[in-house]
CSV table of C-alpha atoms in Angstrom, one decimal:
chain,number,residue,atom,x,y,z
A,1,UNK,CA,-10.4,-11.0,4.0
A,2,UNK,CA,-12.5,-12.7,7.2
A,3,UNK,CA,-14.9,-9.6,6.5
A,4,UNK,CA,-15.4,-11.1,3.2
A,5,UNK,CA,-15.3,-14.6,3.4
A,6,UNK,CA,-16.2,-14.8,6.7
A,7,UNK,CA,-17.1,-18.9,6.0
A,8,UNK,CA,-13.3,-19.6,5.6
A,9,UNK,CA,-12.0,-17.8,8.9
A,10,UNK,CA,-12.8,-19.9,12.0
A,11,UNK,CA,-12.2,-21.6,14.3
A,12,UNK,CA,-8.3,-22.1,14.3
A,13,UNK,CA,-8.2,-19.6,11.3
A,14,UNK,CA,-9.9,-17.4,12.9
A,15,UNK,CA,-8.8,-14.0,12.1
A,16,UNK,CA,-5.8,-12.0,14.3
A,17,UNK,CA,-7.8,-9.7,16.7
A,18,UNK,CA,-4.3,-7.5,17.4
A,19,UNK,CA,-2.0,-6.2,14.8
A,20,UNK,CA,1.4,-4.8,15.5
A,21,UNK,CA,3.4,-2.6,13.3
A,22,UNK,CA,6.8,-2.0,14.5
A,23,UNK,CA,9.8,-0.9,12.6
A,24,UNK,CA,12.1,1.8,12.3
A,25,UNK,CA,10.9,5.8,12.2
A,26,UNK,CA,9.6,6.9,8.7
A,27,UNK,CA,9.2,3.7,6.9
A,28,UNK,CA,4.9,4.1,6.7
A,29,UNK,CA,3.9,2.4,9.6
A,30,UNK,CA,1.1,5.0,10.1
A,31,UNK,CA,0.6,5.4,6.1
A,32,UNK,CA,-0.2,1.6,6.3
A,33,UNK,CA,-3.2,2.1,9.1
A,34,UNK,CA,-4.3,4.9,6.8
A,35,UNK,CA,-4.9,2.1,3.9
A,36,UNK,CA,-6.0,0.0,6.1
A,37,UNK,CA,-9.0,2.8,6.9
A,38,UNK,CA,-9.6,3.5,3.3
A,39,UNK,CA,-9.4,-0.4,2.0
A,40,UNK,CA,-11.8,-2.5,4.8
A,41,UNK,CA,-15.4,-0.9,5.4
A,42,UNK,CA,-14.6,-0.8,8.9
A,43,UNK,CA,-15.6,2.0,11.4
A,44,UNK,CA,-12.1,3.4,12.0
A,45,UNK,CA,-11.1,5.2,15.4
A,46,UNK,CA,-7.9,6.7,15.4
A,47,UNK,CA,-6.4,7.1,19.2
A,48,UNK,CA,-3.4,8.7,20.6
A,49,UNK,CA,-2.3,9.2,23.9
A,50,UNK,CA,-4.1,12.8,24.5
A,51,UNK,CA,-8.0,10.8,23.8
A,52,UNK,CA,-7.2,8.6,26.7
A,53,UNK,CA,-5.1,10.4,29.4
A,54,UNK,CA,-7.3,12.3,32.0
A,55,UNK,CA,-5.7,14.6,34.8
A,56,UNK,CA,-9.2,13.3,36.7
A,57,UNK,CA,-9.2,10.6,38.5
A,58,UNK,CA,-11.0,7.1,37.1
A,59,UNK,CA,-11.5,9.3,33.8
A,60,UNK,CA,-8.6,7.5,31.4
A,61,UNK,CA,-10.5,4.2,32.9
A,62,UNK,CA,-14.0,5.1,31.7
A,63,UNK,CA,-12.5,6.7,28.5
A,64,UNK,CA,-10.9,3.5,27.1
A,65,UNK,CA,-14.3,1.5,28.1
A,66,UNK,CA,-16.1,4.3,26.7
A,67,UNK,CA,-13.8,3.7,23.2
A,68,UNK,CA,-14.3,-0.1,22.7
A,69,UNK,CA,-17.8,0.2,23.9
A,70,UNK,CA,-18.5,2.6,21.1
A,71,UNK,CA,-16.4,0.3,18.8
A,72,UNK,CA,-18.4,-2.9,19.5
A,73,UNK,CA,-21.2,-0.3,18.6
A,74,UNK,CA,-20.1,0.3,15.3
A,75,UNK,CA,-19.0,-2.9,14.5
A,76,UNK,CA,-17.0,-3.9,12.4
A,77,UNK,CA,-14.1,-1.8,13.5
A,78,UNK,CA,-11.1,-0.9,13.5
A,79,UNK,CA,-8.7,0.5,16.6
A,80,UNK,CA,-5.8,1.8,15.5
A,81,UNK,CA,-3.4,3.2,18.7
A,82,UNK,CA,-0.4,4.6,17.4
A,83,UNK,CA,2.9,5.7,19.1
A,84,UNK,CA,1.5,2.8,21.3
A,85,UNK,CA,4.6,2.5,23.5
A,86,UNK,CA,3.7,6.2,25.1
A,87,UNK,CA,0.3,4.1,26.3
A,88,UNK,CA,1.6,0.8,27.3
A,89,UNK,CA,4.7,0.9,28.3
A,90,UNK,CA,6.1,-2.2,30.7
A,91,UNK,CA,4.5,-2.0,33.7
A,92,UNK,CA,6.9,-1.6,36.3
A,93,UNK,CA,6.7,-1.4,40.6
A,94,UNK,CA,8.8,-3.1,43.2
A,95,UNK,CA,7.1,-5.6,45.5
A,96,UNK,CA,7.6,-3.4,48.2
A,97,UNK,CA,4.8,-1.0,47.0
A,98,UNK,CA,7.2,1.5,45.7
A,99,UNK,CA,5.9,1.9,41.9
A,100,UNK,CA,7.6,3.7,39.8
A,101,UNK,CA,4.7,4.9,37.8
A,102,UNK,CA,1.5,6.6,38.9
A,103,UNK,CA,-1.2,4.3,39.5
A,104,UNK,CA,-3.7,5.7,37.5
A,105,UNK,CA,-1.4,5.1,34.3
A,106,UNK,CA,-1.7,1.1,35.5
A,107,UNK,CA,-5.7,1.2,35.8
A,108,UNK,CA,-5.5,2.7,32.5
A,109,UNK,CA,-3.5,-0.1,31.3
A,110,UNK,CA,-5.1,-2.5,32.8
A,111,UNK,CA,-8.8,-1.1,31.8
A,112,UNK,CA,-7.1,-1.1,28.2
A,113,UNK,CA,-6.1,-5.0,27.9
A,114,UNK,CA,-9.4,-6.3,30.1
A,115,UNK,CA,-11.2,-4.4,26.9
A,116,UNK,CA,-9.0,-6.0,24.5
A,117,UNK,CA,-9.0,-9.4,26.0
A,118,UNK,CA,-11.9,-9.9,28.4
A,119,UNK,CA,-15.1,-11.1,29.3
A,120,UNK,CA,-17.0,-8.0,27.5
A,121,UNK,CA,-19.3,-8.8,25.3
A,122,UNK,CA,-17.8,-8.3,22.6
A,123,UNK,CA,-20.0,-8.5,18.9
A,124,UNK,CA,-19.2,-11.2,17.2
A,125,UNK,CA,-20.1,-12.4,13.8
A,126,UNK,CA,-21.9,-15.8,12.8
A,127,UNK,CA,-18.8,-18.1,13.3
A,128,UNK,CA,-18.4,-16.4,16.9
A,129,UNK,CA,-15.8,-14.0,15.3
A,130,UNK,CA,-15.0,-10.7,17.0
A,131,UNK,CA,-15.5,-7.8,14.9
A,132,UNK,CA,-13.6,-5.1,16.9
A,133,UNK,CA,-9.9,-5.3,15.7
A,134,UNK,CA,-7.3,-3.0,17.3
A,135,UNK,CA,-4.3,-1.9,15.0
A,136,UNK,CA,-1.0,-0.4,16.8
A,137,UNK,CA,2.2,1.0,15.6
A,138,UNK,CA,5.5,1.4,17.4
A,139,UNK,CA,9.2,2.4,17.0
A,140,UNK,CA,10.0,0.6,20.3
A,141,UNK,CA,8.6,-2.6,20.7
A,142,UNK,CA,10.9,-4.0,23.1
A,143,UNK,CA,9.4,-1.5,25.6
A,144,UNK,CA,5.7,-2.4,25.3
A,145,UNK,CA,4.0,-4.5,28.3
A,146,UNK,CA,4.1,-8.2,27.9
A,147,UNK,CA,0.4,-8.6,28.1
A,148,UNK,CA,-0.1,-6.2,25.2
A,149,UNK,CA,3.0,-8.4,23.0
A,150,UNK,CA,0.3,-11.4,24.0
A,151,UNK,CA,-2.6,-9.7,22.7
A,152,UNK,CA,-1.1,-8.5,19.5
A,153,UNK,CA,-0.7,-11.6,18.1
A,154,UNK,CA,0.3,-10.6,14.5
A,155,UNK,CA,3.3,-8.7,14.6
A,156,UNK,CA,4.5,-6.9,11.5
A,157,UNK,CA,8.2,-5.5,11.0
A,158,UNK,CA,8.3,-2.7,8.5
A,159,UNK,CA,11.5,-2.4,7.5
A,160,UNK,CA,13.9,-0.1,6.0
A,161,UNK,CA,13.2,-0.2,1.8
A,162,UNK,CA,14.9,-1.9,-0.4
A,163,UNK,CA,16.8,-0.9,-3.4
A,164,UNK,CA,14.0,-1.2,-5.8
A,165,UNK,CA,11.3,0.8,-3.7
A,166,UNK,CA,14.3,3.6,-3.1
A,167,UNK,CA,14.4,4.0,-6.9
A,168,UNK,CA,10.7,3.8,-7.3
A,169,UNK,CA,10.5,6.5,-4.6
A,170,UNK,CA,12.7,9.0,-5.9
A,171,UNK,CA,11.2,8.5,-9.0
A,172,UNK,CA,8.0,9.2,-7.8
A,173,UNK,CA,9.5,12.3,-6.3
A,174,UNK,CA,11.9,13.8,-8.9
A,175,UNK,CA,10.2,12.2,-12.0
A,176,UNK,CA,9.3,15.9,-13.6
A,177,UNK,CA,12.2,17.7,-11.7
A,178,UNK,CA,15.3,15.8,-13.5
A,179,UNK,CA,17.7,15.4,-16.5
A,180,UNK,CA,16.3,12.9,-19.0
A,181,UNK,CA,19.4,10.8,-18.3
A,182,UNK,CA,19.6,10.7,-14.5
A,183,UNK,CA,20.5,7.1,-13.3
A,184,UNK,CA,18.2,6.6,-10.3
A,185,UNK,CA,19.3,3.1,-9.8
A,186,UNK,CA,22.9,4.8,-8.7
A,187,UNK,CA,21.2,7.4,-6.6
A,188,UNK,CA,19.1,4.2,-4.6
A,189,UNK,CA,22.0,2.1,-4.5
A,190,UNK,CA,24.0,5.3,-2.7
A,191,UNK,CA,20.6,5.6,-0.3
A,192,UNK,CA,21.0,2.2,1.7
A,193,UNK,CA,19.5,2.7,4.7
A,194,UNK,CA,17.4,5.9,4.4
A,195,UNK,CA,14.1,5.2,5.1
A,196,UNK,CA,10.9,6.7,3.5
A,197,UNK,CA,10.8,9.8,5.2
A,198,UNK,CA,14.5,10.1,4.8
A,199,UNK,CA,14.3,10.0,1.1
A,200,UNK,CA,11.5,12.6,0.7
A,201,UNK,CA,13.6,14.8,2.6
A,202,UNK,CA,16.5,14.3,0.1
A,203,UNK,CA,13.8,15.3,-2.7
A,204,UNK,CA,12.8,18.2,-1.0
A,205,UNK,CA,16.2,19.2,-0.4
A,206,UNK,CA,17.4,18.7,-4.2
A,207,UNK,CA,14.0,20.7,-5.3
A,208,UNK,CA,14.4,23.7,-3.2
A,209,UNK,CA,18.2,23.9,-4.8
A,210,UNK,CA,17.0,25.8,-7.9
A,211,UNK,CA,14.5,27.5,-5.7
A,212,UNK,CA,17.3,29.4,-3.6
A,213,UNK,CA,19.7,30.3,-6.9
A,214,UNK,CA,16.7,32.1,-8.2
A,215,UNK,CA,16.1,33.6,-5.1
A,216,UNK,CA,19.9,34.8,-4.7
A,217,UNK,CA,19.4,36.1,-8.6
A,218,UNK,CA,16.3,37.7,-7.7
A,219,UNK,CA,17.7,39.2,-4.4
A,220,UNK,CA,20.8,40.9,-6.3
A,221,UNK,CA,18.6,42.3,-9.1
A,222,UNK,CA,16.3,44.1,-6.7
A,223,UNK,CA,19.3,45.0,-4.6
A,224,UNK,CA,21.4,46.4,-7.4
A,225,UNK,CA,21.7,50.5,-8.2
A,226,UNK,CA,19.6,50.9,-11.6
A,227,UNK,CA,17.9,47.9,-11.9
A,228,UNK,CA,14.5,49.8,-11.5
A,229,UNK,CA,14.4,53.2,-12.4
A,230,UNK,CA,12.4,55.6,-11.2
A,231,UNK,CA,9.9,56.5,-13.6
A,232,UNK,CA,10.0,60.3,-14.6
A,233,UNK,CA,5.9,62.3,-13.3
A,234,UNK,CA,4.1,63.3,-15.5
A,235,UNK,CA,4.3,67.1,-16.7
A,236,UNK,CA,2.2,69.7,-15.4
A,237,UNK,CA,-0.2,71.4,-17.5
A,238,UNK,CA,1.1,74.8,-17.9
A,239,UNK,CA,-3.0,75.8,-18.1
């Protein structure tokens, strides 16, 4: 929306420039970023831990400026770092100098929210917008760095479904592979607490049931004495 009606988003409704997604495993956190890629004409970057970590030193540094500089770039755009808490975890060292994490994983971290939330330069739109927005997704939120919770300002939960979108689900799933008369309000009601992934698995589970009687059928017919006879050669011209 401030894409498209840029004239309505600024100042204090200017638009969130960090997005959080947090939630329990399997309930579409990453589907979501996915729809967010296909839905805004935004340059999308996709970014795990493996693009950014560097066995060299000062690379991860130069890699993350590297990312944003190529965002601002392309901009509008869209960041999206998921399974965020293997990036940004709480930064952690005694005062004594005795860290216990390796220092180049906090320049990394610290490289990563000066970019975020710096003086860099960023592109901005007419109203002084910035058009680089950075999406992340994570199953442990509690363990992220407090100056990444600051910079994410929006954050999401995305819960477990409800009772509705459980029965829309396996309906979705088992719509052709079912009785006329199965009740899949009972089956959702049974489900509480399964979680997107969790209920696709129970498809695929119920699916593969017919699967592996045919198999057994088709493994004792092909096992059994007689069930394909050997076919008699063909007689030899006496000439």
């Amino acid at each position: 929306l401030p894409l498209k009606f840029p004239a309505l988003f600024s100042g204090l409704l200017r638009p969130w420039k960090g997005i959080l997604l947090h939630g329990p495993p399997g309930t579409g956190k990453t589907l979501l970023a996915k729809a967010v890629a296909t839905e805004c004409n935004t340059t999308f970057f996709n970014i795990s831990a493996s693009t950014l970590v560097s066995k060299w030193r000062g690379d991860s540094e130069k890699l993350v400026r590297a990312l944003f500089v190529l965002a601002r770039y392309h901009a509008p755009s869209t960041v999206f770092l998921d399974e965020i808490d293997s990036i940004l975890g709480s930064r952690s060292g005694g005062g004594d100098g005795a860290a216990t994490e390796h220092e180049a994983s906090r320049r990394m971290k610290t490289e990563l929210l000066i970019q975020m939330d710096g003086m860099n330069g960023a592109k901005s739109d007419s109203n002084g917008n910035e058009q680089v927005f950075v999406m992340a997704a994570s199953n442990l939120p509690w363990d992220l760095d407090v100056a990444m919770l600051r910079r994410l300002e929006k954050r999401v939960l995305v819960g477990l479904p409800v009772a509705e979108a459980r029965e829309a689900m396996l309906k979705k799933h088992l719509c052709d592979r079912c009785a006329p008369g199965t009740d899949f309000s009972a089956l959702a009601e049974r489900m509480s607490g399964y979680s997107g992934a969790d209920i696709e698995l129970v498809c695929r589970e119920a699916a593969m049931r017919p699967v592996r009687r045919l198999m057994m059928k088709l493994q004792e017919i092909d096992t059994s004495e007689g069930a394909y006879p050997t076919p008699e050669p063909p007689p030899r011209d006496s000439s």
